[in-house]
mmCIF file of C-alpha atoms (C1' of nucleotides) in Angstrom:
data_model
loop_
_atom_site.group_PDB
_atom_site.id
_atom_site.type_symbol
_atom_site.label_atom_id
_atom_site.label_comp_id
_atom_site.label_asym_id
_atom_site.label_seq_id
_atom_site.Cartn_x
_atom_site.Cartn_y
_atom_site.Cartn_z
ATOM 1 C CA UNK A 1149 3.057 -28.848 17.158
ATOM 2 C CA UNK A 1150 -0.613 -29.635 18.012
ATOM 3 C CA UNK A 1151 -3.012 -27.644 17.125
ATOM 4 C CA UNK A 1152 -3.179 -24.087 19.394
ATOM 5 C CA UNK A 1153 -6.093 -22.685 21.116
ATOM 6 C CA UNK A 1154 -5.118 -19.601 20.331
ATOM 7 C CA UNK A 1155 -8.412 -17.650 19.896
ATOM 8 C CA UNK A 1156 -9.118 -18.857 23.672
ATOM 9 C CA UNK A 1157 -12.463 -17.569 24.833
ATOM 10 C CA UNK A 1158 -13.232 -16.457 21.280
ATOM 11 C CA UNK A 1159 -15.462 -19.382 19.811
ATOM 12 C CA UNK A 1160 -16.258 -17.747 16.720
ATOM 13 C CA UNK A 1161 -12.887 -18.924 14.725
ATOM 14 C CA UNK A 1162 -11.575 -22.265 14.598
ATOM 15 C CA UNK A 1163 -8.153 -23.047 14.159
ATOM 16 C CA UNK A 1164 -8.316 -25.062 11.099
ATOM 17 C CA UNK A 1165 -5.483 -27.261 9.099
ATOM 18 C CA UNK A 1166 -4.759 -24.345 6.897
ATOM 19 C CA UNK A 1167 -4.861 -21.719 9.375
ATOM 20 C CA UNK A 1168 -2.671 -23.681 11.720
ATOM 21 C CA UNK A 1169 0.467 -24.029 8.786
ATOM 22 C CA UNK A 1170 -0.072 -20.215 7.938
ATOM 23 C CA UNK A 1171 0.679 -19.489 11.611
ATOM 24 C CA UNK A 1172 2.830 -22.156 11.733
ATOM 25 C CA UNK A 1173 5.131 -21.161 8.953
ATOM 26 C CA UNK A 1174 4.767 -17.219 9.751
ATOM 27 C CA UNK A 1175 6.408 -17.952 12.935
ATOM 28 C CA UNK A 1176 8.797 -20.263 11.772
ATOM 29 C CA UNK A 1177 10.819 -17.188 9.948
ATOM 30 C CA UNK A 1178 11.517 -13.965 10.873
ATOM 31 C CA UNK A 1179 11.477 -12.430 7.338
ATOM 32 C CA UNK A 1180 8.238 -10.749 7.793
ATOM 33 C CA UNK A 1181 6.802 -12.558 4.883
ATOM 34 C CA UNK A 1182 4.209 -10.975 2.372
ATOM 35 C CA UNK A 1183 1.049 -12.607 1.520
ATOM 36 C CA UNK A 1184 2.449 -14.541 -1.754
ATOM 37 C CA UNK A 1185 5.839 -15.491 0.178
ATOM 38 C CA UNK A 1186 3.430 -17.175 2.647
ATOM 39 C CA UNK A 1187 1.358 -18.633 -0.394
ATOM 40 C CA UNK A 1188 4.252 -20.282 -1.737
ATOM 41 C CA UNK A 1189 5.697 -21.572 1.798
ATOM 42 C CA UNK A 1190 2.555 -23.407 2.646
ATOM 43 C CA UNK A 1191 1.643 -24.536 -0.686
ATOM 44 C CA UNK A 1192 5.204 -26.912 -0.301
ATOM 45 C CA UNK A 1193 2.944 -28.753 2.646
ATOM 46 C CA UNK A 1194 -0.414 -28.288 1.626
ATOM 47 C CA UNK A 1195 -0.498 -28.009 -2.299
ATOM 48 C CA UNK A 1196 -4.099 -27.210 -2.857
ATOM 49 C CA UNK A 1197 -4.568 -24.228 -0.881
ATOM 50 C CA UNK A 1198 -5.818 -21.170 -2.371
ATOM 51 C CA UNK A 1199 -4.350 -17.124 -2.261
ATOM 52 C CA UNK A 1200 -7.775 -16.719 -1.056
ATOM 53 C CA UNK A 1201 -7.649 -18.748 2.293
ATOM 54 C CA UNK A 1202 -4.219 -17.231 2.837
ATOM 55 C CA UNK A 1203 -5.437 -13.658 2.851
ATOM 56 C CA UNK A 1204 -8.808 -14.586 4.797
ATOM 57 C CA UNK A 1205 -6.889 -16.637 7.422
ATOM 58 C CA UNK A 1206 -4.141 -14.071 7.636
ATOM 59 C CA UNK A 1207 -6.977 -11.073 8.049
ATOM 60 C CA UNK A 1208 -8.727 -13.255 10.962
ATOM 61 C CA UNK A 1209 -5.036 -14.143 12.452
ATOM 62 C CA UNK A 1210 -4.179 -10.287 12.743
ATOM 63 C CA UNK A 1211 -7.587 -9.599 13.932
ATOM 64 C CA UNK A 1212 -7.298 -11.546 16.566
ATOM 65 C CA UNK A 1213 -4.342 -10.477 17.667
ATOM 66 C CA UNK A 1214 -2.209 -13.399 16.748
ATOM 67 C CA UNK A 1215 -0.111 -11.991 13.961
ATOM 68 C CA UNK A 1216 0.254 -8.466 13.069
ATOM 69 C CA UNK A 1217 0.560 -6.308 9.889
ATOM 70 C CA UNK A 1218 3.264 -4.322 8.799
ATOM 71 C CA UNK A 1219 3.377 -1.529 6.329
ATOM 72 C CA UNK A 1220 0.227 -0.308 4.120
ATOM 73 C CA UNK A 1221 -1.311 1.983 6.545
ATOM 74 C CA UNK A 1222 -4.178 2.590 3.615
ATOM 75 C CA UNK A 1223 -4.736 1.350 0.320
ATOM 76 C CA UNK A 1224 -3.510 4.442 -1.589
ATOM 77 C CA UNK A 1225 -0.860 6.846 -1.626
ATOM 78 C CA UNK A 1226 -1.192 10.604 -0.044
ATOM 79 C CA UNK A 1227 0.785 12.945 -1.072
ATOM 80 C CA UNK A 1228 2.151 16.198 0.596
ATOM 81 C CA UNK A 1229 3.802 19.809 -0.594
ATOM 82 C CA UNK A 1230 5.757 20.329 3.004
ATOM 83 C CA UNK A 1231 8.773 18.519 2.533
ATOM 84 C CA UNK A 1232 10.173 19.170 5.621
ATOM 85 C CA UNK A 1233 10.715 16.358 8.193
ATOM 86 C CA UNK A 1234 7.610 16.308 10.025
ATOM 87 C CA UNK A 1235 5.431 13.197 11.528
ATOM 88 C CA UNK A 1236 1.834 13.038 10.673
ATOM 89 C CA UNK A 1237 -1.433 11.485 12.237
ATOM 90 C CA UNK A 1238 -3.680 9.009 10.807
ATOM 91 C CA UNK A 1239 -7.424 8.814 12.054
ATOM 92 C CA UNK A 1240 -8.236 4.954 12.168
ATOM 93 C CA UNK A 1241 -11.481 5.091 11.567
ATOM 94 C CA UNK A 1242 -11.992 7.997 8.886
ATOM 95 C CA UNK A 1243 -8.148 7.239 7.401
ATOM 96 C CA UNK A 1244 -7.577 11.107 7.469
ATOM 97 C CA UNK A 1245 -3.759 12.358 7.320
ATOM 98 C CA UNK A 1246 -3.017 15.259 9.714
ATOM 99 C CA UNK A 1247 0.543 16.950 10.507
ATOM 100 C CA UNK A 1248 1.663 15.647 14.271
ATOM 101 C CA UNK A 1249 1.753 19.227 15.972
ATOM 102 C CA UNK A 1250 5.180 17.720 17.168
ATOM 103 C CA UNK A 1251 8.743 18.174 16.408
ATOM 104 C CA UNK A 1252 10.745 15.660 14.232
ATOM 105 C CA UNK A 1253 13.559 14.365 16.534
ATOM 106 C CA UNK A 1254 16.468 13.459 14.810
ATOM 107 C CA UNK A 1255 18.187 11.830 18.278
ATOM 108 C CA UNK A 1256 15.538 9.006 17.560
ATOM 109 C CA UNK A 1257 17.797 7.346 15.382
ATOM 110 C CA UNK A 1258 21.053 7.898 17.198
ATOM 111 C CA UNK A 1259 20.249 4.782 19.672
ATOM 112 C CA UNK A 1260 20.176 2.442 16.661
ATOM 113 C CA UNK A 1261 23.185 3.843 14.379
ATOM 114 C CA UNK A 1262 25.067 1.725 17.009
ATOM 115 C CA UNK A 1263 22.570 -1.059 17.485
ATOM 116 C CA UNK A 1264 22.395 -2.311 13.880
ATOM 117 C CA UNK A 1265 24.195 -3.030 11.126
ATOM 118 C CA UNK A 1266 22.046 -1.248 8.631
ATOM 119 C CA UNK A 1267 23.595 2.224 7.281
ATOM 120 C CA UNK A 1268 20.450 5.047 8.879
ATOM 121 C CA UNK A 1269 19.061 7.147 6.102
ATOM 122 C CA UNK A 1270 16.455 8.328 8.508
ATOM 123 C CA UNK A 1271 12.934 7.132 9.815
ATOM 124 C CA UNK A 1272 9.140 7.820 9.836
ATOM 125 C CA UNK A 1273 7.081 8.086 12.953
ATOM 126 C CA UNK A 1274 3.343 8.233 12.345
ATOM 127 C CA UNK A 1275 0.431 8.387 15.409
ATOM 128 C CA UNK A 1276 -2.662 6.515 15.190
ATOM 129 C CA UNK A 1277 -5.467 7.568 16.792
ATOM 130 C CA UNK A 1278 -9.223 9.162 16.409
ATOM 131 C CA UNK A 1279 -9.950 12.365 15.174
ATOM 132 C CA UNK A 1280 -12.188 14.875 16.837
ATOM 133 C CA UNK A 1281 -14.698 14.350 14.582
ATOM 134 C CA UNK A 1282 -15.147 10.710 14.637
ATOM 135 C CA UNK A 1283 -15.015 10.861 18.301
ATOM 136 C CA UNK A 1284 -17.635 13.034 18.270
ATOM 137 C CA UNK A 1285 -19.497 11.303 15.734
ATOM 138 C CA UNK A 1286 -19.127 7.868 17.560
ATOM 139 C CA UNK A 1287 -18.416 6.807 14.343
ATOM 140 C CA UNK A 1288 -17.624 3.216 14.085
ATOM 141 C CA UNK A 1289 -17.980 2.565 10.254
ATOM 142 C CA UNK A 1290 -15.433 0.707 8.634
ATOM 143 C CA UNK A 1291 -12.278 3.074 7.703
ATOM 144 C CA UNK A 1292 -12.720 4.377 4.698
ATOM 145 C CA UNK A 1293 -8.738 5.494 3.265
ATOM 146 C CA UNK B 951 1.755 32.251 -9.357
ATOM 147 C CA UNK B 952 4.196 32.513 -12.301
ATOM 148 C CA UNK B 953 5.722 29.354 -13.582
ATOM 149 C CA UNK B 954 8.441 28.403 -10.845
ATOM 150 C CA UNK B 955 11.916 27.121 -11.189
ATOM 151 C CA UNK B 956 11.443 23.837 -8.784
ATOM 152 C CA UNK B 957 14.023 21.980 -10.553
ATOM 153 C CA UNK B 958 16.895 24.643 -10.819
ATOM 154 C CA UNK B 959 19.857 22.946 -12.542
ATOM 155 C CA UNK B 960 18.404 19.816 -13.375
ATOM 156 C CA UNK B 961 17.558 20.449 -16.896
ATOM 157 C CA UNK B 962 15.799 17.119 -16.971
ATOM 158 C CA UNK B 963 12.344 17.832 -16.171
ATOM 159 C CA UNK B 964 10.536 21.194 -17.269
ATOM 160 C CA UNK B 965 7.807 22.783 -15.351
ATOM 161 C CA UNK B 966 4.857 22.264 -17.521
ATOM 162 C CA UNK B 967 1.541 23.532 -17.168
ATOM 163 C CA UNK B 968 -0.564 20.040 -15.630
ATOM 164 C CA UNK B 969 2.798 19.484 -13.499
ATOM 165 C CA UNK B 970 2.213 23.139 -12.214
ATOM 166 C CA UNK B 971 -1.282 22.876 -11.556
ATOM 167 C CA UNK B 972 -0.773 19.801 -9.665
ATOM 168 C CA UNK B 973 1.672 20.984 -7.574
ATOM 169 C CA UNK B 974 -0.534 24.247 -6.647
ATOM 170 C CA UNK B 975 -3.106 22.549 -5.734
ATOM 171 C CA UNK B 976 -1.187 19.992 -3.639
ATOM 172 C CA UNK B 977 0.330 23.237 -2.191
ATOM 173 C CA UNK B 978 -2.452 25.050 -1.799
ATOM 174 C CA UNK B 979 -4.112 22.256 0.898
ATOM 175 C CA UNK B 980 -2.878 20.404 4.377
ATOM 176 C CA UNK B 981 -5.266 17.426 3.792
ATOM 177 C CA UNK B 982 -2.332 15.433 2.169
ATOM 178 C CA UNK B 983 -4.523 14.389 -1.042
ATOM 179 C CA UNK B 984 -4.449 11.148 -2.893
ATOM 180 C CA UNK B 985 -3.774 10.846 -6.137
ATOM 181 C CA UNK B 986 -7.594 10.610 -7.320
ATOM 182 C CA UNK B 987 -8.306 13.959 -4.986
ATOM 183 C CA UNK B 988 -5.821 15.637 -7.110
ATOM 184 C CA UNK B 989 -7.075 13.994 -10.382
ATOM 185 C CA UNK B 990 -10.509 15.988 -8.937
ATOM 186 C CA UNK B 991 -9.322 19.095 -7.707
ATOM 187 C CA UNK B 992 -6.987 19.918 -11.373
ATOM 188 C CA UNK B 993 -9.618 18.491 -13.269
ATOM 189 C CA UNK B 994 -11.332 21.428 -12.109
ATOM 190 C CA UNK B 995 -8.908 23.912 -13.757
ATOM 191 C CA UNK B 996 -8.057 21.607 -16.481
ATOM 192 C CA UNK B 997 -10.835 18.899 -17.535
ATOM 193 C CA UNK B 998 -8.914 16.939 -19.886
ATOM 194 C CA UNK B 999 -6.089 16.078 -17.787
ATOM 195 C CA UNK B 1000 -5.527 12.232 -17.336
ATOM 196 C CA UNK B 1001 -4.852 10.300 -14.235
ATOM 197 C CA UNK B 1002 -1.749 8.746 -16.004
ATOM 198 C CA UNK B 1003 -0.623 11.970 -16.011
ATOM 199 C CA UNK B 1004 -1.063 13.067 -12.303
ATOM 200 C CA UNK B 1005 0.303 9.618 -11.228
ATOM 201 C CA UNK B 1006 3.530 10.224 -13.705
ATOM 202 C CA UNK B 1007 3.719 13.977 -12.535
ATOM 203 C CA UNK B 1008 3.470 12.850 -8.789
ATOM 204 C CA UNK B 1009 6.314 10.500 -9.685
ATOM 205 C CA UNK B 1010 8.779 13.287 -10.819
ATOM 206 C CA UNK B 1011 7.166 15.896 -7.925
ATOM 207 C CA UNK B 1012 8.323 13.513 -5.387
ATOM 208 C CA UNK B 1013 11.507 11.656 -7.168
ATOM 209 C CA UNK B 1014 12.635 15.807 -7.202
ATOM 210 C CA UNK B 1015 11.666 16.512 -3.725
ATOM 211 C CA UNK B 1016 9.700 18.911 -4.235
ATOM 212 C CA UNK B 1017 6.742 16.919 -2.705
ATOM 213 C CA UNK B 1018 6.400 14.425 -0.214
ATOM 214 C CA UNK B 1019 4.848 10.475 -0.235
ATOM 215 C CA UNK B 1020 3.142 9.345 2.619
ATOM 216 C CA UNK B 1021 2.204 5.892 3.601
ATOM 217 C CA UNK B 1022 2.774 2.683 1.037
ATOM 218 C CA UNK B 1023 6.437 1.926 2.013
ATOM 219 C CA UNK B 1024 5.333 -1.035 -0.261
ATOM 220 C CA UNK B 1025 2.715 -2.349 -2.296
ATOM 221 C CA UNK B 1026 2.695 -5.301 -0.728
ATOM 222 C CA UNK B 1027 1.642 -5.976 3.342
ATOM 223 C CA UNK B 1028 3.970 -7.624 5.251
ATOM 224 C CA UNK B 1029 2.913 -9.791 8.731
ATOM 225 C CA UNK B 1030 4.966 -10.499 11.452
ATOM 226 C CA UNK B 1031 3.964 -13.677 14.292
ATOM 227 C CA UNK B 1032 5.793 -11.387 17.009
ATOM 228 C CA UNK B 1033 2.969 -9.465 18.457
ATOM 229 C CA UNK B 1034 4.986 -7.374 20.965
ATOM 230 C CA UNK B 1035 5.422 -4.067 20.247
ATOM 231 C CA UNK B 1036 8.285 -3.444 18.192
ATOM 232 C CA UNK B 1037 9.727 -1.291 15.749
ATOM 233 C CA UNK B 1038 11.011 -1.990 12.173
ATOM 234 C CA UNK B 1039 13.658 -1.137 9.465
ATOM 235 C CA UNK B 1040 13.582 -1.547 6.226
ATOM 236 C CA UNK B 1041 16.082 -1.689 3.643
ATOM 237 C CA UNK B 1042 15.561 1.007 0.808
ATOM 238 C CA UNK B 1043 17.162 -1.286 -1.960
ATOM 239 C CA UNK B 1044 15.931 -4.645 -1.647
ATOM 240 C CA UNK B 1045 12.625 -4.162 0.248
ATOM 241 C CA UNK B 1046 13.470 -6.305 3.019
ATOM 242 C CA UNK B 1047 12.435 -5.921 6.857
ATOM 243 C CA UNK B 1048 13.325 -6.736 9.824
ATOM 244 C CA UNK B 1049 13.152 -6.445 13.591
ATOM 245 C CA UNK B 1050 14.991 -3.013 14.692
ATOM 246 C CA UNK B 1051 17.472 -3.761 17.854
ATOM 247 C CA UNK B 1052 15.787 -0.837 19.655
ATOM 248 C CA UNK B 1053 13.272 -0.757 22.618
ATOM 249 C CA UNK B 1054 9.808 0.220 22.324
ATOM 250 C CA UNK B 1055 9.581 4.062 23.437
ATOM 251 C CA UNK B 1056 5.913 4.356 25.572
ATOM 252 C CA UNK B 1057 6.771 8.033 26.051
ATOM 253 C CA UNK B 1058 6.583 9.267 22.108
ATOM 254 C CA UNK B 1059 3.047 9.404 22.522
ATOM 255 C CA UNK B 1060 3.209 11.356 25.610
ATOM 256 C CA UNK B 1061 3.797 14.980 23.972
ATOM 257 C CA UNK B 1062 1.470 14.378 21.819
ATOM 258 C CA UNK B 1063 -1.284 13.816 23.716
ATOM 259 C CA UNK B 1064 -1.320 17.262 25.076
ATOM 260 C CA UNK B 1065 -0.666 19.218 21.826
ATOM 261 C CA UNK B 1066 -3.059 17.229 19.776
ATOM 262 C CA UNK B 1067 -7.222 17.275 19.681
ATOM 263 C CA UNK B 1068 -6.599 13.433 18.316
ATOM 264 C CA UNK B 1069 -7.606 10.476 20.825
ATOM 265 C CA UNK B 1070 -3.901 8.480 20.749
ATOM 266 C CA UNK B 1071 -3.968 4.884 20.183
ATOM 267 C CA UNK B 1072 -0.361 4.096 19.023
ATOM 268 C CA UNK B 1073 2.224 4.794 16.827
ATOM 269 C CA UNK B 1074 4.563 3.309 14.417
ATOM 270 C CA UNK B 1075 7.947 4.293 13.977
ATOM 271 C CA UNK B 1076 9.543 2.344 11.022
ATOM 272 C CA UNK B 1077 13.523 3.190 10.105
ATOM 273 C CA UNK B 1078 14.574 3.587 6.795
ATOM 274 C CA UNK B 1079 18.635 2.143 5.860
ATOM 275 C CA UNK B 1080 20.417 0.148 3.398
ATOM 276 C CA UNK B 1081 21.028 -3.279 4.701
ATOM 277 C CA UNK B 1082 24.724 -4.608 4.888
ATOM 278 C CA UNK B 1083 24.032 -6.694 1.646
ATOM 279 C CA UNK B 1084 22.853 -3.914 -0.333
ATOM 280 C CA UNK B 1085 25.897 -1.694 0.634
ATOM 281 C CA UNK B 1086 28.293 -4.106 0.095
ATOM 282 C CA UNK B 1087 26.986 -5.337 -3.322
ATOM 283 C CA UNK B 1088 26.736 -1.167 -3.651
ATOM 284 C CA UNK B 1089 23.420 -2.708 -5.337
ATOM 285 C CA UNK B 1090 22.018 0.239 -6.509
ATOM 286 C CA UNK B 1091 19.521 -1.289 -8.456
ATOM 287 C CA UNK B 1092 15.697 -0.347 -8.106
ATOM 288 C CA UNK B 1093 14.062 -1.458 -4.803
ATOM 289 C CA UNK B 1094 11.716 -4.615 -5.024
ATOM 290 C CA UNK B 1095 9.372 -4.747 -2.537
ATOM 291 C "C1'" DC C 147 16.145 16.124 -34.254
ATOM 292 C "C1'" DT C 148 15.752 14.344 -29.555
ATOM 293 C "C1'" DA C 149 13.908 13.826 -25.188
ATOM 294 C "C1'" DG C 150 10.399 14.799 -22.290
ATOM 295 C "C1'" DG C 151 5.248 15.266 -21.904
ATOM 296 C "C1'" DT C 152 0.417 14.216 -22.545
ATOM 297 C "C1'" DG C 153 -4.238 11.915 -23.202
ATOM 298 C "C1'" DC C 154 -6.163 7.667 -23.650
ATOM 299 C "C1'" DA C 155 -6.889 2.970 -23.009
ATOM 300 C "C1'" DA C 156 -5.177 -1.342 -21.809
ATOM 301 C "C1'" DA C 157 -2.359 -3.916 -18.616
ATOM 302 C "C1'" DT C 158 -0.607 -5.135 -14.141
ATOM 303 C "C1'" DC C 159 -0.473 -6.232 -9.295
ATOM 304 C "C1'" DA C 160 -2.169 -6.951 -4.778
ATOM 305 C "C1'" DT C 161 -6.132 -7.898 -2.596
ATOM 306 C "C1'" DT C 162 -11.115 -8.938 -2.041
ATOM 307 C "C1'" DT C 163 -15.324 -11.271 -2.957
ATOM 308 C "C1'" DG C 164 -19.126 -14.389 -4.749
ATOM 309 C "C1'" DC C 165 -20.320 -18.939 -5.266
ATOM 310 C "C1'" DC C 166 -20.873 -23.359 -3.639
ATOM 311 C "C1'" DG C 167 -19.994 -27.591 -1.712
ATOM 312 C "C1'" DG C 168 -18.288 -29.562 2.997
ATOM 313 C "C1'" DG C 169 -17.645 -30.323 7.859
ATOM 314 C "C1'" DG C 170 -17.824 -29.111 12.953
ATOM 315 C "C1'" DC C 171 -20.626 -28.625 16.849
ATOM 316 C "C1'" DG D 731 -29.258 -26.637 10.948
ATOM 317 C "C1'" DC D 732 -26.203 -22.880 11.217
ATOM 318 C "C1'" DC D 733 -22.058 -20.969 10.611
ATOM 319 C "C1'" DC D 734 -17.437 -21.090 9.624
ATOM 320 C "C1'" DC D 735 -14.304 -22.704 5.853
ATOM 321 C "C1'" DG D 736 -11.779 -23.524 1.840
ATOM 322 C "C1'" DG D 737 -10.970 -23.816 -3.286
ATOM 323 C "C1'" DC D 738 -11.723 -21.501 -7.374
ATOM 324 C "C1'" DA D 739 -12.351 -17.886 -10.438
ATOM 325 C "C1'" DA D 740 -13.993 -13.451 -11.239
ATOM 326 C "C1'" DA D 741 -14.105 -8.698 -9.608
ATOM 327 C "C1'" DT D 742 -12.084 -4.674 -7.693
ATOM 328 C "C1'" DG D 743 -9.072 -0.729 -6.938
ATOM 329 C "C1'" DA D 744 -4.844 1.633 -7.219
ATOM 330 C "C1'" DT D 745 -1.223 2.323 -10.027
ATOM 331 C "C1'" DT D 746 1.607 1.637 -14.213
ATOM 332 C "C1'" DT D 747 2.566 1.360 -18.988
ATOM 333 C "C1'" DG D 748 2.309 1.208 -24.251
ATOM 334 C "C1'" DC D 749 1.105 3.944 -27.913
ATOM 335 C "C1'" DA D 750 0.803 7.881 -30.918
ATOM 336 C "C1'" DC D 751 1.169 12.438 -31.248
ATOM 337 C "C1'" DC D 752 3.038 16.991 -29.768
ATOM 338 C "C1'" DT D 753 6.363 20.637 -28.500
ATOM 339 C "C1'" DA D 754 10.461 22.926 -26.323
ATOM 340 C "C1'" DG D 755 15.142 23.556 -26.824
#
DNA sequence: CTAGGTGCAAATCATTTGCCGGGGC
DNA sequence: GCCCCGGCAAATGATTTGCACCTAG
């Protein structure tokens, strides 16, 4: 596979050697690899490479679109005294946890109890969006939690 | 508030007094605190309580069910090259992920976004299930990843 | 007496960052 | 020349753990 113009218009990243096997081998699976699994797939072509180019080339490849992240919403744990199913709503750009003033719909997982092969013990449904206040605010800063 | 019976026939754990404290105050708010927010807000009542202790005492809390954990499935991210929206399951036991054999639902967001002051961007719905492997090893070992 | 609990400090683990030399455009 | 890049090692931040003592049952 040649190299991929996948940042298109976007002139600001190149797609370099090492950027081009991370994608490469990310797409070659479908294990949803973490950062070290990646580390150690790559290093088998390109010995030399660093953790440190994996996680910078994997930030700008979700970034841009090209990859995305799973799991790890924020960098710590919340926790919460109302253990009753409910879904909750997370403020991208403050990181603030709110209860989703919606009900917890147990039917959600009846549609893949039959799909999948995996035994249901239940799910989690958060919302992303932007809270009032950081609407308001037209705050842009990073995300802080 | 008296010293309460959380833990009711499971003579393992006792309700001591930093486990109380930590619970009240995690009780006592809807901002679904961190683990350092607690640290700050039972320091307050107790000054030489340690983190180790909040972190160990949020361990049992939630391990009991008496509290909840939100966000950090796992401690490590996971990336994915499929960029459509999709939904995942994970495996309780062994950590693993993959793609869940269920459409995309559009419409979750839709009662939401009358009920709720938040601006909606997305929202992630992840299922939790023990794979086939893990229930037929009836691996009940701790969970990796 | 035994098992759980605690404060404290050190260790661990994933991730991020500073430095610095190198190459593309 | 300017900016992106990559290797390396050191720093960071959240969480966990080892240790020594303490206390309830």
């Amino acid at each position: 596979m040649p190299s991929e113009d996948i940042f298109g218009s976007d002139r600001k990243y190149r797609m370099t050697h090492q950027r081009q096997l991370i994608l490469e081998e990310i797409r070659r699976v479908n294990t949803h690899p973490t950062a070290d699994e990646l580390y150690e797939m790559v290093r088998k072509r390109l010995p030399r490479i660093s953790m440190g180019t994996v996680y910078r080339n994997l930030e700008v490849l979700s970034t841009s679109g090209v990859i995305q992240k799973i799991g790890r919403e924020s960098s710590q744990m919340r926790f919460d005294g109302n253990t009753k199913n409910h879904y909750h709503i997370r403020c991208t750009h403050c990181g603030k946890v709110e209860d989703a003033p919606i009900e917890s719909a147990e039917n959600l997982g009846h549609g893949i109890r039959d799909a999948s092969d995996y035994t249901i013990i239940g799910h989690r449904l958060e919302f992303i969006g932007i809270c009032p206040v950081c609407r308001k605010k037209g705050d842009l800063s990073h995300k802080k939690a």
